[in-house]
Short mmCIF file of C-alpha atoms in Angstrom, two decimals:
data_model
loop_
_atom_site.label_atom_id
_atom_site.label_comp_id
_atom_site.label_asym_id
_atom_site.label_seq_id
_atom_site.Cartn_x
_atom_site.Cartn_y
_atom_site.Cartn_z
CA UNK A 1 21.54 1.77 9.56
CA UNK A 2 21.24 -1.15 12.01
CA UNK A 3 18.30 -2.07 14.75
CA UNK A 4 20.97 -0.64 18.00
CA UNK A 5 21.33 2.96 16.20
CA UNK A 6 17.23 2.75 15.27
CA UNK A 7 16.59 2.33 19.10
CA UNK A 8 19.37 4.60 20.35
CA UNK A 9 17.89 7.35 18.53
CA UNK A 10 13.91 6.53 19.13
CA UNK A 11 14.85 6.39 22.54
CA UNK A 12 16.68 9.29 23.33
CA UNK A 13 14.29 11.59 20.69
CA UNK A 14 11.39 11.94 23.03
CA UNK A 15 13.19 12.84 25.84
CA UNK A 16 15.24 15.54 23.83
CA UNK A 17 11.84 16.82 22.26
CA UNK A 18 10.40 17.22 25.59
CA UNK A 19 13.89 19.10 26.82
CA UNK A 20 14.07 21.30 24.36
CA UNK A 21 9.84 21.98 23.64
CA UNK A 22 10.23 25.57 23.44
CA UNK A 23 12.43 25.78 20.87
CA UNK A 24 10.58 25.73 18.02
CA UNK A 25 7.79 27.56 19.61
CA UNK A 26 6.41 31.68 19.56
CA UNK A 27 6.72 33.62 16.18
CA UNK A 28 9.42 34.29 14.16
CA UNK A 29 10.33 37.99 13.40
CA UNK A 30 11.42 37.47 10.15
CA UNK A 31 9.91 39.39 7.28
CA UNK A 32 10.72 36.64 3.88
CA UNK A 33 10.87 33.01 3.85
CA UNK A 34 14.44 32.84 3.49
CA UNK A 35 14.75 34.24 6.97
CA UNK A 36 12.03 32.12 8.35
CA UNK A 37 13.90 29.25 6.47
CA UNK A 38 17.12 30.24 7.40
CA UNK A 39 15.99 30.34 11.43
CA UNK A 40 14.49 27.22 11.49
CA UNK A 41 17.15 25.11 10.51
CA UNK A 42 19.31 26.72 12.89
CA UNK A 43 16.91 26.22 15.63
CA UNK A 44 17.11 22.24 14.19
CA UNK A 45 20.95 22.36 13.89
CA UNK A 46 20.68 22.88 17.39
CA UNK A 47 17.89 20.35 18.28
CA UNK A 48 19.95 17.49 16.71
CA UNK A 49 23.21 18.82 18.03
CA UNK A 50 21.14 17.95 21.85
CA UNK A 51 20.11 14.84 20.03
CA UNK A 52 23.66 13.50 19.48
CA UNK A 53 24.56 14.42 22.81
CA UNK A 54 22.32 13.06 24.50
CA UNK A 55 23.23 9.64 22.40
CA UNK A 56 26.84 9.97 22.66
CA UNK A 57 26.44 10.09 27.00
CA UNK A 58 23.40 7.59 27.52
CA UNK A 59 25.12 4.96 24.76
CA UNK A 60 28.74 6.23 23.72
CA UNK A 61 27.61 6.11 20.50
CA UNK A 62 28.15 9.01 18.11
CA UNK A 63 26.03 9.74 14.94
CA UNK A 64 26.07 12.11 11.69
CA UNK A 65 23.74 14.75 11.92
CA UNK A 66 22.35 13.60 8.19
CA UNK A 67 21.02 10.23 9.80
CA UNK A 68 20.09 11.88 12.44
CA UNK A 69 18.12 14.32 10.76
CA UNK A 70 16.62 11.00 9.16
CA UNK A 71 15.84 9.42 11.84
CA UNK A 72 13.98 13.04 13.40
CA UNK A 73 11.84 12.51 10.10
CA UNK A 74 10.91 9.41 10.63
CA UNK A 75 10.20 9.38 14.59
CA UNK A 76 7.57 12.76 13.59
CA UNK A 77 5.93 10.57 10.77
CA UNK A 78 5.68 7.41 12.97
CA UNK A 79 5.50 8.59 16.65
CA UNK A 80 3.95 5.60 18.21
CA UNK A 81 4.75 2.91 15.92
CA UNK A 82 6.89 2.20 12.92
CA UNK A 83 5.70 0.15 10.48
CA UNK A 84 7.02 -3.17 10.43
CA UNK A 85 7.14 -3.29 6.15
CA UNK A 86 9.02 -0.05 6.27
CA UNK A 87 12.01 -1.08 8.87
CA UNK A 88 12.40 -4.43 6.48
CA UNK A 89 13.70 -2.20 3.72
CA UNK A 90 17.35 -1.12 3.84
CA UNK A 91 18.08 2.35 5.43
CA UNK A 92 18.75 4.02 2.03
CA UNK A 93 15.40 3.32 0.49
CA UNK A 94 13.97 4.29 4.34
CA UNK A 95 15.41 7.98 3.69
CA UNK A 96 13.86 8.21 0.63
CA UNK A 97 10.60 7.07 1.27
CA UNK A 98 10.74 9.30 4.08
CA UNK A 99 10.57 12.53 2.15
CA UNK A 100 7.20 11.43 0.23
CA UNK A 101 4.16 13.68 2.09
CA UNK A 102 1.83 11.64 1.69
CA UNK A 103 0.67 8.41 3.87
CA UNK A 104 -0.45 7.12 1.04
CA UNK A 105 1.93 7.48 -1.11
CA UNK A 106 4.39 5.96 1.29
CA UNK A 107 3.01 2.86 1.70
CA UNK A 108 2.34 2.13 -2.22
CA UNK A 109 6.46 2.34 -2.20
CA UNK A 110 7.23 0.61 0.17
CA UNK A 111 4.67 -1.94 -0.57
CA UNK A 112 6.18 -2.47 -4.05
CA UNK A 113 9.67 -1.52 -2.60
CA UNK A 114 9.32 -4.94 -0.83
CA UNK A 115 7.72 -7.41 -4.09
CA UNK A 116 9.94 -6.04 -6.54
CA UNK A 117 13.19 -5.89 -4.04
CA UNK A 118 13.99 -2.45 -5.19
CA UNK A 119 17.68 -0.67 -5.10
CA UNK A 120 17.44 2.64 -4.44
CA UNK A 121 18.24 4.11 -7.96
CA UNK A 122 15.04 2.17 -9.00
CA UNK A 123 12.95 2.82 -6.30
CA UNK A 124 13.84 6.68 -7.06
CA UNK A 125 13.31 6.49 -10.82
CA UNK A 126 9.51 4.95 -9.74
CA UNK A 127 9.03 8.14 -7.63
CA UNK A 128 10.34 10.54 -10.21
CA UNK A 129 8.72 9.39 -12.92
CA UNK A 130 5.39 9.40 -11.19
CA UNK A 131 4.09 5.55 -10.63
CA UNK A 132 1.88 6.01 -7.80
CA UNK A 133 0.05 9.11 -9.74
CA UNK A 134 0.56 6.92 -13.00
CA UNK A 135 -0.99 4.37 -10.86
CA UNK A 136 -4.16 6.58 -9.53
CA UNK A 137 -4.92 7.95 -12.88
CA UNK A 138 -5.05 4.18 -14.56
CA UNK A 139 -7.31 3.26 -11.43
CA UNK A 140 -9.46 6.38 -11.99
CA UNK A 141 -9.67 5.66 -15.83
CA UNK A 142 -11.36 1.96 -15.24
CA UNK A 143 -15.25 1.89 -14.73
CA UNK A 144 -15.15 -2.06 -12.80
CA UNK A 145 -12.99 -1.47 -9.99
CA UNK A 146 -13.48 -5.73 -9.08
CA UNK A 147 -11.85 -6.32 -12.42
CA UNK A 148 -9.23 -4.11 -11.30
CA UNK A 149 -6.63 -5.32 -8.62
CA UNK A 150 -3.17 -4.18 -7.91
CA UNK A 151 -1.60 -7.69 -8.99
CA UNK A 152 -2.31 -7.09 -12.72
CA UNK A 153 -2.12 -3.21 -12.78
CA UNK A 154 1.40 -2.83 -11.11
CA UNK A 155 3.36 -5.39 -12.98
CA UNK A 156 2.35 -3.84 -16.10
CA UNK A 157 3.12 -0.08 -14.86
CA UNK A 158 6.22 -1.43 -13.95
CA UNK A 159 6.93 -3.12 -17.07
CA UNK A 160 6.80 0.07 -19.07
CA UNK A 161 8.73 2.27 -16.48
CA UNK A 162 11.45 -0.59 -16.83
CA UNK A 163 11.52 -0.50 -20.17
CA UNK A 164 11.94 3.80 -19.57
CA UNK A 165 14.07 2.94 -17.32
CA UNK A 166 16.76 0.67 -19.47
CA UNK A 167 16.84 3.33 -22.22
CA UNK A 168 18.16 5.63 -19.89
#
């Protein structure tokens, strides 16, 4: 990803929401969740179909519907601003923060994402294997939290996922 295809899409996204505001509106008459499922990312097919229309005719520029489908994730988790510390990491690690629920959990990654100058195989092996629970749980365990501070818990945590991680 580059800055001009970051600010094509946050631009045109709004607009497009607004446009198309109904569609993802009223009930849907489907009995099981497959059919829910199934309805919904047609209904999205669709959105981001307008989406990269819209870019290809305001910029002549023409997208793949899996970064724009992306960059729809990130403009709902970041509306009004994006974090600076999470546009300094490269697109790939981006996406995959991007599909971690929680807020929290999101900036602990990209946080260490950042000191440790993650890839993205290791910055998905961390995830998989649980380091910001790992993390939580070691915090949890330790009665003097001013004894405790992230700069001699995390390099440790990491040392022994690394070490997981070579065996592999």
């Amino acid at each position: 990803m580059n800055n001009t295809m970051l600010e094509h899409i946050m631009d045109v996204l709004p607009t497009v929401l607004e446009k198309n505001k109904n569609l993802f509106s009223g009930k849907v008459r489907k009995n099981n969740w497959y059919q829910k499922r199934k309805s919904f990312l047609e209904k999205n097919t669709r959105f981001l179909k307008s989406v990269r229309q819209e870019v290809l005719k305001k910029y002549d520029e023409d997208y793949v519907e899996d970064e724009l489908f992306a960059m729809q994730k990130l403009y709902l988790l970041y509306p009004d601003t994006l974090p600076k510390k999470l546009l300094s990491l490269p697109w790939e690690l981006i996406k995959i923060i991007l599909n971690l629920y929680s807020v929290e959990k999101r900036k602990f990654y990209i946080d260490l994402a950042l000191q440790f100058q993650w890839d993205s195989s290791k910055l998905e092996f961390y995830i998989l294997n649980d380091l910001y629970e790992k993390y939580l749980s070691l915090i949890s365990e330790i009665n003097d939290y001013r004894v405790l501070t992230s700069k001699n818990v995390i390099p440790r945590l990491l040392e022994i996922q690394t070490l997981l991680y070579e065996e592999l």
